Coordinates of C-alpha atoms and ligand atoms in Angstrom, one line a residue:
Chain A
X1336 CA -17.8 -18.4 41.8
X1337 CA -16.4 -16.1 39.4
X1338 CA -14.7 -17.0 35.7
X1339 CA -11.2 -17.7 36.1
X1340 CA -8.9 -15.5 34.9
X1341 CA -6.1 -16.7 32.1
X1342 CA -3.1 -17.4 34.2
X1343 CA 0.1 -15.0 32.6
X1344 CA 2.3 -17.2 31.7
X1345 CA 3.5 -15.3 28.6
X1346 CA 6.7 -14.4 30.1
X1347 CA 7.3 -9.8 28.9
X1348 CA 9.1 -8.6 31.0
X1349 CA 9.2 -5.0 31.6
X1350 CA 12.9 -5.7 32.8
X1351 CA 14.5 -9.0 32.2
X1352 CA 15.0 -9.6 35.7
X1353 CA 11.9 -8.5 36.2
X1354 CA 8.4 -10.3 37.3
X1355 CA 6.7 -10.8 34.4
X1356 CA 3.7 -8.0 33.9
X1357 CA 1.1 -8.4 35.8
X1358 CA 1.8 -11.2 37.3
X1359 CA 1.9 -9.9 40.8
X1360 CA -1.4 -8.2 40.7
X1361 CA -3.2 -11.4 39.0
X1362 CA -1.7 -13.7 42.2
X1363 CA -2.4 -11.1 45.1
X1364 CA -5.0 -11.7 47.4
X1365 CA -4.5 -15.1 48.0
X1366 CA -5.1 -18.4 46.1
X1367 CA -7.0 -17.3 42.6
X1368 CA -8.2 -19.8 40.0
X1369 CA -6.2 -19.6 36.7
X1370 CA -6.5 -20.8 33.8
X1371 CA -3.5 -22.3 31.6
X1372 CA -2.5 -22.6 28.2
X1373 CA -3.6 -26.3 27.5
X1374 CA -7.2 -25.2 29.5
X1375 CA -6.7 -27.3 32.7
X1376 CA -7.9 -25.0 35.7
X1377 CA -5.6 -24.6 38.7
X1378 CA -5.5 -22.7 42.2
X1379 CA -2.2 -20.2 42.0
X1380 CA -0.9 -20.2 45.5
X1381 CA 1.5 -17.3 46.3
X1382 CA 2.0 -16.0 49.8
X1383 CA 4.6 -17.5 51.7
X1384 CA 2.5 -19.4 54.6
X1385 CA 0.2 -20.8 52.0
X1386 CA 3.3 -22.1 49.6
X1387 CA 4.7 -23.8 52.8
X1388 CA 1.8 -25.0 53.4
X1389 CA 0.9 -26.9 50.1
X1390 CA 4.6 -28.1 49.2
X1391 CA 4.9 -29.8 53.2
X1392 CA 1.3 -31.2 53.7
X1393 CA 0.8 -34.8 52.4
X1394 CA -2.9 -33.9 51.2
X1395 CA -1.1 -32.6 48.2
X1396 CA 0.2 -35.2 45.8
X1397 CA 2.7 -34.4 43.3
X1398 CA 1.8 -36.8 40.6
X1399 CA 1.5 -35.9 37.6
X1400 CA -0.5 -36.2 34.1
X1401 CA -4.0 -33.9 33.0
X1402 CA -1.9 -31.5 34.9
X1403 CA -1.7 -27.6 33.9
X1404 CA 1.1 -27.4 31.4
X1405 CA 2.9 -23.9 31.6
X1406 CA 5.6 -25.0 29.2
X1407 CA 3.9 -24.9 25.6
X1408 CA 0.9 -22.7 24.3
X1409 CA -0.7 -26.4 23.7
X1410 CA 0.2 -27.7 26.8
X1411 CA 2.6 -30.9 25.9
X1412 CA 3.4 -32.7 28.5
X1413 CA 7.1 -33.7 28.1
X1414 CA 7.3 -36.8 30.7
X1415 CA 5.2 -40.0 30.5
X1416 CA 3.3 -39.9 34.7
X1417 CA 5.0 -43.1 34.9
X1418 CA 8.5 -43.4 34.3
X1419 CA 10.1 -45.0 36.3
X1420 CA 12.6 -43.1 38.3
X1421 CA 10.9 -39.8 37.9
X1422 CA 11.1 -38.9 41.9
X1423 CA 9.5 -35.6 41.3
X1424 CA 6.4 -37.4 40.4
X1425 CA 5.7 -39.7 43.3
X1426 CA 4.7 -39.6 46.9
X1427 CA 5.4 -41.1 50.1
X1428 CA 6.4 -44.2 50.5
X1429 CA 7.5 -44.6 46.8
X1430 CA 9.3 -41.2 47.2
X1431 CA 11.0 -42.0 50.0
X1432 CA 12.1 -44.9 48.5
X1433 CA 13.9 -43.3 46.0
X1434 CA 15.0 -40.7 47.5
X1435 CA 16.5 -41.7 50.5
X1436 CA 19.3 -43.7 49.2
X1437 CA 20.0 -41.0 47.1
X1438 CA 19.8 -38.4 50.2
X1439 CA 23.2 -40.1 51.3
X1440 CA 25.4 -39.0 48.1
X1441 CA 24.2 -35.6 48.8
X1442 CA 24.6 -34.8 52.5
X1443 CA 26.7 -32.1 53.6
X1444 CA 29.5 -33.4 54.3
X1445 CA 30.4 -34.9 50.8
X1446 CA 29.2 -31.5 49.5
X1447 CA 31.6 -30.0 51.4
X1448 CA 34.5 -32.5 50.5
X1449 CA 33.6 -31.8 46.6
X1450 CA 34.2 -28.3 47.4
X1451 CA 38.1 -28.1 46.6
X1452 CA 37.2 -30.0 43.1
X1453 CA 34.8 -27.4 42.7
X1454 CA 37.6 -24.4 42.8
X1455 CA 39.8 -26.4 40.7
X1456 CA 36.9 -25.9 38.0
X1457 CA 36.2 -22.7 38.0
X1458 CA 39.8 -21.4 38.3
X1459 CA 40.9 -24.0 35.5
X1460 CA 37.5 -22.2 33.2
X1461 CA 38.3 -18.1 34.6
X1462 CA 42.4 -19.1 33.5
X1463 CA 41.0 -20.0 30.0
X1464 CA 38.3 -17.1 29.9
X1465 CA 41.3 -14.7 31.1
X1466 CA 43.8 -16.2 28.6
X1467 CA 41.5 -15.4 25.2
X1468 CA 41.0 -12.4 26.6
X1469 CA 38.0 -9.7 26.9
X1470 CA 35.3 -9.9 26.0
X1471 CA 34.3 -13.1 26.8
X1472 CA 30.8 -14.8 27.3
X1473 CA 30.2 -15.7 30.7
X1474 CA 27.6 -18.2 30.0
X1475 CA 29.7 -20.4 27.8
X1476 CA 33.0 -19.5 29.8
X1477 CA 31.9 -20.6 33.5
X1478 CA 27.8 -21.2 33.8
X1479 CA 27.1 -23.7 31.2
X1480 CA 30.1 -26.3 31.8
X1481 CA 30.4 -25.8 35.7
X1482 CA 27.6 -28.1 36.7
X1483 CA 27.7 -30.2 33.8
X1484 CA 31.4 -31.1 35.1
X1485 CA 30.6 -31.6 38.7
X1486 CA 27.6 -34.0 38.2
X1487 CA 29.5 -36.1 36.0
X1488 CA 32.0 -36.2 38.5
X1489 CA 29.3 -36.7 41.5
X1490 CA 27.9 -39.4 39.4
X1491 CA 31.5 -40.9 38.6
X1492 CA 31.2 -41.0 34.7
X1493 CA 35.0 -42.3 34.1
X1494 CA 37.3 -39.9 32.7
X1495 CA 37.4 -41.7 29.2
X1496 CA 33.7 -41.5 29.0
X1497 CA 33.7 -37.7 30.3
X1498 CA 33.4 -36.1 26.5
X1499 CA 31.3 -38.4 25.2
X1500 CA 28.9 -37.9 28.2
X1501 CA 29.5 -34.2 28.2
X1502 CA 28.0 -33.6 24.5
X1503 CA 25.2 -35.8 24.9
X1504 CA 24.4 -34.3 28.0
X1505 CA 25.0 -30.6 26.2
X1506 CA 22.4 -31.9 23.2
X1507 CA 20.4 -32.6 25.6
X1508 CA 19.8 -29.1 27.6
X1509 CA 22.0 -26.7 24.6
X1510 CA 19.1 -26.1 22.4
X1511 CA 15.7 -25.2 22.8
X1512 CA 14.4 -28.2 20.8
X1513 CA 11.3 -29.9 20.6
X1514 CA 9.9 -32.5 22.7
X1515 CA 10.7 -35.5 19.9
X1516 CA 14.5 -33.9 20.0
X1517 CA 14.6 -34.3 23.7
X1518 CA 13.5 -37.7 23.6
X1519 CA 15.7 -38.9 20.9
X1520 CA 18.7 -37.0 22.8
X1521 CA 17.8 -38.7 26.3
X1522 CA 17.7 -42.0 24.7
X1523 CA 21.6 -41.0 23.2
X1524 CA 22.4 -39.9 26.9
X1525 CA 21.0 -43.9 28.6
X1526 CA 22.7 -45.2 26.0
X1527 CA 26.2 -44.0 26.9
X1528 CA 25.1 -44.0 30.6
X1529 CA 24.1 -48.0 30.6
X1530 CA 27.9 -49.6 30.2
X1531 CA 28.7 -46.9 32.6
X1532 CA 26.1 -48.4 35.2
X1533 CA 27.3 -51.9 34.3
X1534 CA 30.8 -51.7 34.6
X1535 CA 30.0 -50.1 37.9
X1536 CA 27.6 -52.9 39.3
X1537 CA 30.3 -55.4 38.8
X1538 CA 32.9 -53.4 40.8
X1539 CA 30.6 -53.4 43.5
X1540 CA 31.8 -49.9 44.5
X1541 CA 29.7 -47.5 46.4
X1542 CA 32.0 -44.2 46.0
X1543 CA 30.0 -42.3 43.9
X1544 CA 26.1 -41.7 43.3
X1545 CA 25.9 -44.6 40.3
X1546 CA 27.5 -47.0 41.8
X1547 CA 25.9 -45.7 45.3
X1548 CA 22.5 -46.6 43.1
X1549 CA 23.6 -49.7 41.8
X1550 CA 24.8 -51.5 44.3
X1551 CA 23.1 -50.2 48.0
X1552 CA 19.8 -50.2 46.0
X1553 CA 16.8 -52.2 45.2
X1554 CA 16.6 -49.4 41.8
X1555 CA 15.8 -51.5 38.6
X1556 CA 18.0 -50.6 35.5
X1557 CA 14.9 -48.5 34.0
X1558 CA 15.0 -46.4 37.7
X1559 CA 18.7 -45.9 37.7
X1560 CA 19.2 -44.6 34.4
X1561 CA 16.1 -42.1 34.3
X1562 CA 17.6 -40.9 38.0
X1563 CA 21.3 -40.4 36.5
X1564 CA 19.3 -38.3 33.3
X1565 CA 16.9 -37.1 35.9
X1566 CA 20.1 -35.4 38.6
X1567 CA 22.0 -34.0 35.2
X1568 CA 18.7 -32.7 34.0
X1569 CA 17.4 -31.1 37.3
X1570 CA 20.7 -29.9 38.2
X1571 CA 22.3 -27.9 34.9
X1572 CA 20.5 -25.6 33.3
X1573 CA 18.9 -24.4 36.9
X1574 CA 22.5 -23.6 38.3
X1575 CA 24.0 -22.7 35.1
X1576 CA 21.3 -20.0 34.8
X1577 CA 21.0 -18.7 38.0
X1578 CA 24.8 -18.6 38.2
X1579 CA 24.1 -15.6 35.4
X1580 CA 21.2 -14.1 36.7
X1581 CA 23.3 -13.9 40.2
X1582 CA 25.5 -12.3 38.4
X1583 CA 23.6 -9.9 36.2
X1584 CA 21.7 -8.8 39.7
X1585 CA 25.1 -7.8 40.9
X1586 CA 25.9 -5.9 37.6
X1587 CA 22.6 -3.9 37.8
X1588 CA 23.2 -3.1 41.7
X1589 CA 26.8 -2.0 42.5
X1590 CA 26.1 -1.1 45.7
X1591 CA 25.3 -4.7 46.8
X1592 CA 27.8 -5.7 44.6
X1593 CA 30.0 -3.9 46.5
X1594 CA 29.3 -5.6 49.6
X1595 CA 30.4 -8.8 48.0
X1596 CA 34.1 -7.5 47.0
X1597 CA 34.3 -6.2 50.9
X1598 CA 33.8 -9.8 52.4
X1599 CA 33.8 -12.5 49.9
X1600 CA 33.8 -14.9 52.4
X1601 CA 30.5 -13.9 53.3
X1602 CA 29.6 -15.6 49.9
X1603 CA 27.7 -18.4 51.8
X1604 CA 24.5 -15.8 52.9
X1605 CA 24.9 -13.8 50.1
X1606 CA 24.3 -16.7 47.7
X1607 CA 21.3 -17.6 49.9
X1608 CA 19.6 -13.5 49.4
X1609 CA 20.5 -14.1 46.0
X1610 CA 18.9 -16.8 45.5
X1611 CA 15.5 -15.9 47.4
X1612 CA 15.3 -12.7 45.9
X1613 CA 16.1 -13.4 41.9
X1614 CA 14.0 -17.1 42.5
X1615 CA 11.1 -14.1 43.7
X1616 CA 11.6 -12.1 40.8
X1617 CA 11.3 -14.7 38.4
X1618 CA 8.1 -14.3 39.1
X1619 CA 5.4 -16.7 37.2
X1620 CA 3.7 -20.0 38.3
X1621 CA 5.7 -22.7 39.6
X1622 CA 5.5 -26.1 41.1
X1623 CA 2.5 -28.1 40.5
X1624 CA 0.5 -30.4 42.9
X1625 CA -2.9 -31.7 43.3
X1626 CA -5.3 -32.1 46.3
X1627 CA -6.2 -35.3 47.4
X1628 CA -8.5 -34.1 50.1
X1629 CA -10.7 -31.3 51.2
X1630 CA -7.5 -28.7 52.4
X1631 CA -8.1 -25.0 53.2
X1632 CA -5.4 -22.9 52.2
X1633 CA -5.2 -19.0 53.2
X1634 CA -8.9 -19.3 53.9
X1635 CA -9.7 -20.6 50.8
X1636 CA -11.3 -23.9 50.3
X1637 CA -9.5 -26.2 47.9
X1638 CA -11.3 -29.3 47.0
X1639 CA -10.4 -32.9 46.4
X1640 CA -8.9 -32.9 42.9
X1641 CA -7.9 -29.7 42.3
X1642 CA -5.1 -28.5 40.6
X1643 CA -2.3 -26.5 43.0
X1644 CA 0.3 -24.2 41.4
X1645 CA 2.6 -22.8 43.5
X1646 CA 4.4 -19.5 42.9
X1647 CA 7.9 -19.3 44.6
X1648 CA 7.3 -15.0 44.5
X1649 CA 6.2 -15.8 47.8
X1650 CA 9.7 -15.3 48.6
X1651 CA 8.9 -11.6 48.4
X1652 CA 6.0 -11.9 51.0
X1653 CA 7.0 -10.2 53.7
X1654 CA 6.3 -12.3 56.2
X1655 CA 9.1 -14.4 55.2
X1656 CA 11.5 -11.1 56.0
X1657 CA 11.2 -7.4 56.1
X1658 CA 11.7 -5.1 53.2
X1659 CA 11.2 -8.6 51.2
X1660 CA 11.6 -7.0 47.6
X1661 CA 14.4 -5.8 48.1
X1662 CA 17.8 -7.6 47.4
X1663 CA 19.9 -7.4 50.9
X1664 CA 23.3 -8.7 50.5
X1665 CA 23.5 -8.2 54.4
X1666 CA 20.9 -9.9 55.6
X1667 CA 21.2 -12.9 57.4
X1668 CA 19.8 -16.1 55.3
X1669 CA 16.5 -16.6 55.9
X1670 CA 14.5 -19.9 55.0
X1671 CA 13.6 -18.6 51.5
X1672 CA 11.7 -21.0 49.0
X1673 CA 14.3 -20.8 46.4
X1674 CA 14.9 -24.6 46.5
X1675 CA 11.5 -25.3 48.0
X1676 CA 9.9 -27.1 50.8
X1677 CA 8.7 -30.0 52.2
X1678 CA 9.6 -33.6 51.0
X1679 CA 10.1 -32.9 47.4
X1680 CA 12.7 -29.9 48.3
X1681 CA 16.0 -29.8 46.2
X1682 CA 17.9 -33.1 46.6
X1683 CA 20.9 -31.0 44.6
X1684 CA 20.4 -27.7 46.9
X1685 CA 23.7 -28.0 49.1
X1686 CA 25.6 -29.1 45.6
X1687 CA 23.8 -26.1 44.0
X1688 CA 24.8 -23.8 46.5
X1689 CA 28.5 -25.2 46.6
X1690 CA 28.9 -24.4 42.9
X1691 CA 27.1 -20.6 42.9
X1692 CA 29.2 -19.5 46.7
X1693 CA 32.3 -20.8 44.5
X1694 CA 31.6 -19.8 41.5
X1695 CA 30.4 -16.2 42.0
X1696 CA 33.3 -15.3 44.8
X1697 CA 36.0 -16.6 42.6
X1698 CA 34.4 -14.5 39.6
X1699 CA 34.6 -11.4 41.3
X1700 CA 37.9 -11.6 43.2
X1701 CA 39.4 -12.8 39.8
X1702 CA 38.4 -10.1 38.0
X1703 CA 36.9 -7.5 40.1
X1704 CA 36.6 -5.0 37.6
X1705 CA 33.9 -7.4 35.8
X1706 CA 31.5 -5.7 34.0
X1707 CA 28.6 -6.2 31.6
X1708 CA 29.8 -5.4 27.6
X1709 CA 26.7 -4.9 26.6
X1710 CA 23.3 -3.1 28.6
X1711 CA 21.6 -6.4 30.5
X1712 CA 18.5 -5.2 29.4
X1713 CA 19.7 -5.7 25.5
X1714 CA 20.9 -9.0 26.4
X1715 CA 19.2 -12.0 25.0
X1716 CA 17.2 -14.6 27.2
X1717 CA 16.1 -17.6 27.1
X1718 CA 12.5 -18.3 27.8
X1719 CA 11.2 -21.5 27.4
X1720 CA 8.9 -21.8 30.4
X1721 CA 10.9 -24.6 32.7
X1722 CA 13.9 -22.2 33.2
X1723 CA 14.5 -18.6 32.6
X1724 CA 18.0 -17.0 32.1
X1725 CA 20.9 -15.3 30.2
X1726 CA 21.8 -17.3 26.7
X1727 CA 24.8 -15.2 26.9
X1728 CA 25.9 -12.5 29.1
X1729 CA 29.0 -10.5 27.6
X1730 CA 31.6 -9.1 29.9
X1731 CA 34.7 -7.2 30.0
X1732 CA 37.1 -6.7 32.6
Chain B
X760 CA 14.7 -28.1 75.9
X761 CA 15.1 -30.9 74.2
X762 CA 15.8 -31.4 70.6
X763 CA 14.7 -34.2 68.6
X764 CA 14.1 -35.5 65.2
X765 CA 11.9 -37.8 63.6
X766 CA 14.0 -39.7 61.2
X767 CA 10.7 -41.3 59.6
X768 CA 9.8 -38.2 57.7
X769 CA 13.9 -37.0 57.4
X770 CA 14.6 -36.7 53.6
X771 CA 18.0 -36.0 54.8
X772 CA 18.0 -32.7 53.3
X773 CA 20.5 -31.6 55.8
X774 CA 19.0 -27.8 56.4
X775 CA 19.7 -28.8 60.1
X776 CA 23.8 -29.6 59.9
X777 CA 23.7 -25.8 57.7
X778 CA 21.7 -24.2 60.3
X779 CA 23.6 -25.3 63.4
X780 CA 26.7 -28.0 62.7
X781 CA 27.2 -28.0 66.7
X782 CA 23.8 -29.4 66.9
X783 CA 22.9 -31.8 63.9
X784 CA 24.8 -34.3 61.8
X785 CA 23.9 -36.6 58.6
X786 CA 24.2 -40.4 59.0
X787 CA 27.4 -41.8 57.4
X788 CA 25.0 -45.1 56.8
X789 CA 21.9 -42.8 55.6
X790 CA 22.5 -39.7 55.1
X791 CA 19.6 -39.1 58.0
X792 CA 19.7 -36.4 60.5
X793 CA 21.2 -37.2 63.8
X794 CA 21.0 -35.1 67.0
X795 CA 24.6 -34.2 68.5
X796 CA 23.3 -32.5 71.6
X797 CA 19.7 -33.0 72.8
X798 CA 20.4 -30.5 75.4
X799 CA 22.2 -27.6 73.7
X800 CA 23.2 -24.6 75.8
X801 CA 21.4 -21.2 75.4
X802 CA 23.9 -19.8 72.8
X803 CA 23.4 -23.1 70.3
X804 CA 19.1 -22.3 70.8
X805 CA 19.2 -20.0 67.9
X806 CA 20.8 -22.2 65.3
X807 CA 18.6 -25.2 66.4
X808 CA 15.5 -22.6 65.9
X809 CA 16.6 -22.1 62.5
X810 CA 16.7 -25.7 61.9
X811 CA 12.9 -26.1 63.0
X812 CA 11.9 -23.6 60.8
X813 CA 14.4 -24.5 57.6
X814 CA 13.9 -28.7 57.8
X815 CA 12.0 -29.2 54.6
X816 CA 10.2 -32.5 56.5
X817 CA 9.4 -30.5 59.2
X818 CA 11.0 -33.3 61.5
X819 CA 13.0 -31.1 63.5
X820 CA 11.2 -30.4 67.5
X821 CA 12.8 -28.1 70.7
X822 CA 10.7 -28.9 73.8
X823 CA 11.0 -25.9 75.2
Ligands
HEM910 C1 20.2 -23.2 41.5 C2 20.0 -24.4 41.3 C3 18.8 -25.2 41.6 C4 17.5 -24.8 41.8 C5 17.0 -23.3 41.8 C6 16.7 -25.9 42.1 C7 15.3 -25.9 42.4 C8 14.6 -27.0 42.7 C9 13.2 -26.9 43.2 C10 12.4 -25.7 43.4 C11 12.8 -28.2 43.4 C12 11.5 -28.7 44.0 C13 10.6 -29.3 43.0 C14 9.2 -29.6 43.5 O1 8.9 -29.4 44.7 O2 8.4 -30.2 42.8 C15 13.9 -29.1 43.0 C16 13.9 -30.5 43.1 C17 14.9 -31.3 42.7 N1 16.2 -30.9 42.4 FE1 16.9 -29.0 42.2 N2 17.5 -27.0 41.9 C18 18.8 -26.7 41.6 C19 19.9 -27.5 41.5 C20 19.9 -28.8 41.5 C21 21.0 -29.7 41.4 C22 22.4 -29.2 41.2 C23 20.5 -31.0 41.4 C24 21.3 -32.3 41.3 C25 22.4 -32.5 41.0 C26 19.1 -30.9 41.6 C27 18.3 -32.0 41.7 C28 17.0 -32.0 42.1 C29 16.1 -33.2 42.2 C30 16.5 -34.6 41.9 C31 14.8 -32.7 42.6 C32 13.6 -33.6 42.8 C33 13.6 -34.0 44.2 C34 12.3 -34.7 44.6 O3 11.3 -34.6 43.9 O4 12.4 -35.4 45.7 N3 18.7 -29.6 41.7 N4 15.0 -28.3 42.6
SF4_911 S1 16.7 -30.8 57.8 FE1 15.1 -32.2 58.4 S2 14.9 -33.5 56.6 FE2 16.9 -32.5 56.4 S3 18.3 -33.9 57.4 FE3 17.7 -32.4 58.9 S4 16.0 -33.4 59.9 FE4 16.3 -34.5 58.0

């Protein structure tokens, strides 16, 4: 076999939204042996069949520790293999156990009930953005507190705990710190969650997700609290950011912008191309797994014990649509990898989508003359391996 | 054609209720996918084909 190559993690960009260079070329051809930062060897897996494939088949575990670590130059892992609670690193039967209960505060239809709270939100942030007046940062005007407010809301953190809850929780994901800052800000963030959880598991009520987890589940304390840290974690920075780079897509393409203005209530598929196509051009390794078997994947043989990264560009394969790299605001959705696949896929997707078909029509019918202050190619991003996106986005309107 | 789910892999995702709300449902008790119709008419096919291909679990099945 030949040397590995060193996977490209190091995020240039030619363009900020943007693959990063040379990233396509090194994943072409099917699955190609990388290797990362901290020197752990992995498969990179990036066509569309073969992403399906390794996210859906049970042969591929998803726990972690010794796994390739894309986040650091030295490869830190940030989460202990096994904290309890951490249902992104478990399989089967322990994952379902887990997840399932939690499936139920998530299904459709309470998404779509959360939906008029969701408006309420973002007109109450665009009536303050348009009161100060232009220009104005989108980021900290709409992206940043948008989901932060909603998933205190989904997990019923009581109104007199709300501001207390929302600056731990913005400690938590504001800054780029380090891994000891995260720690000591998570441990901050369970201890205001605990009395929270409490209170709530001597009501006895079931009308939100933490008392939904504390009393219709056989989660310990340790569980519950990792999970609340674990849905605010998973589900802020990811929609706050691609809230912006939806956004910033727009501002580079007014001709599919323009399809937006015609038919905002088309926002439902046009949040879906949006999100398969600027989830594609983020380019860059993804979700990890590892084989537990012999499995062959696009013809390649991947062996018991190997390492699996999986690169969500393969929602610019074409076999997943025609014309794939190309953004197509009038295209019909199509089952895009932007939230994933298989067991493990986004337990926040229909919340996530919720928030970005709500948050990006009322943008533009509020102010449909927005526009960028500032080039988006001088704007400043944020890079810090986990999540990519705008750390401000200036607009006028 | 007969549609069917098997609710021991469902992570109640609920891809199905978005691809065809005729067709599927989500458990008030579990959040798990429920069939509606197991016979849908011609015109609800493509929908449920949708679901097939979108269900993350890959629990969704059309006898055809
Ligand atoms: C645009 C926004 C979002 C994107 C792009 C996104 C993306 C993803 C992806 C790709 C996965 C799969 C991880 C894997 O297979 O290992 C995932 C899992 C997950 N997401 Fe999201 N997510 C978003 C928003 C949210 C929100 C709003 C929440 C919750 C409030 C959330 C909660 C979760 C959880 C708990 C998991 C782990 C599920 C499991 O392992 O069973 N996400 N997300
Ligand atoms: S899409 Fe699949 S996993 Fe999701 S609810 Fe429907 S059947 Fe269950």
């Amino acid at each position: 076999m030949t040397e590995a190559a060193v996977c490209p993690v190091h995020h240039e960009r030619d363009h900020p939204l943007q693959p990063p260079i040379g990233f396509a070329e090194a994943v072409s051809g099917g699955p190609v042996r990388m290797v990362w930062p901290n020197g752990v060897e992995a498969w990179m897996v990036s066509s569309y069949a073969g992403v399906r494939q390794v996210l859906s088949d049970s042969r591929f575990s998803t726990r972690k520790g010794g796994q390739p670590e894309m986040r650091t130059d030295d490869g830190e892992e940030v989460l202990d293999p096994d904290q309890p609670g951490n249902i992104n690193g478990i399989d089967g039967a322990e994952h379902m156990r887990l997840r399932r209960p939690l499936s139920r505060g998530f299904m459709v239809k309470r998404m779509n009930e959360l939906r008029p709270r969701i408006q309420q939100i973002v007109n109450e942030h665009l009536d303050v953005m348009e009161a100060k007046g232009a220009p104005a940062d989108l980021v900290t005007s709409l992206c940043l507190p948008l989901p932060s407010l909603v998933i205190a809301e989904l997990l019923g953190v009581p109104p007199e705990h709300q501001e207390l809850f929302q600056a731990t929780a913005g400690d938590l994901f504001g800054k780029n710190g380090s891994k000891d800052e995260y720690l000591a800000h998570a441990t901050r963030l369970a201890e205001v969650l605990t009395p929270i959880v409490e209170a709530k598991r001597a009501a006895g009520t079931n009308d939100d997700m933490i008392g939904l987890m504390a009393n219709d589940t056989d989660f310990s304390m340790d569980e519950l609290i990792f999970l609340c840290i674990g849905l605010l974690a998973a589900g802020h920075e990811t929609t706050s950011n691609f809230l912006g780079l939806f956004t910033l897509h727009l501002f580079e393409k007014p001709d599919q912008l323009e399809i937006l203005r015609r038919d905002p209530s088309r926002a439902d598929v046009v949040v879906e191309e949006l999100m398969r196509y600027t989830v594609g051009q983020l380019g860059g390794p993804g979700l990890t797994r590892r084989a537990t078997e012999d499995v062959e994947v696009d013809g390649v043989l991947i062996r018991a014990g190997d390492w699996v990264s999986v690169s969500l560009m393969a929602n610019l394969d074409e076999a997943l649509c025609p014309r794939a790299e190309q953004l197509d605001l009038e295209r019909d959705a199509v089952s895009h990898l932007g939230f994933g696949f298989g067991p493990h896929q986004c337990l926040g997707a229909n919340l996530a989508r919720a928030e970005l078909q709500i948050g990006l029509r009322t943008l533009f019918e509020r102010f449909p003359n927005l526009r960028p202050a500032v080039p988006v190619t001088e704007m400043a991003y944020r890079n810090d391996m986990i999540t990519y996106g705008a750390a401000e986005i200036p607009v006028v309107w | 054609m007969t549609v069917r789910i098997d609710q021991t892999g469902c992570i109640g995702a609920g891809q199905c209720v978005l691809a065809a709300p005729d067709v599927f449902d989500q458990s008030d008790d579990d959040g798990l996918g429920i069939v509606l119709i197991a016979e849908p008419s011609a015109d609800l096919l493509p929908g449920v084909r949708d679901a097939v291909d979108r269900c993350p679990a890959q629990v969704v099945t059309l006898e055809e």
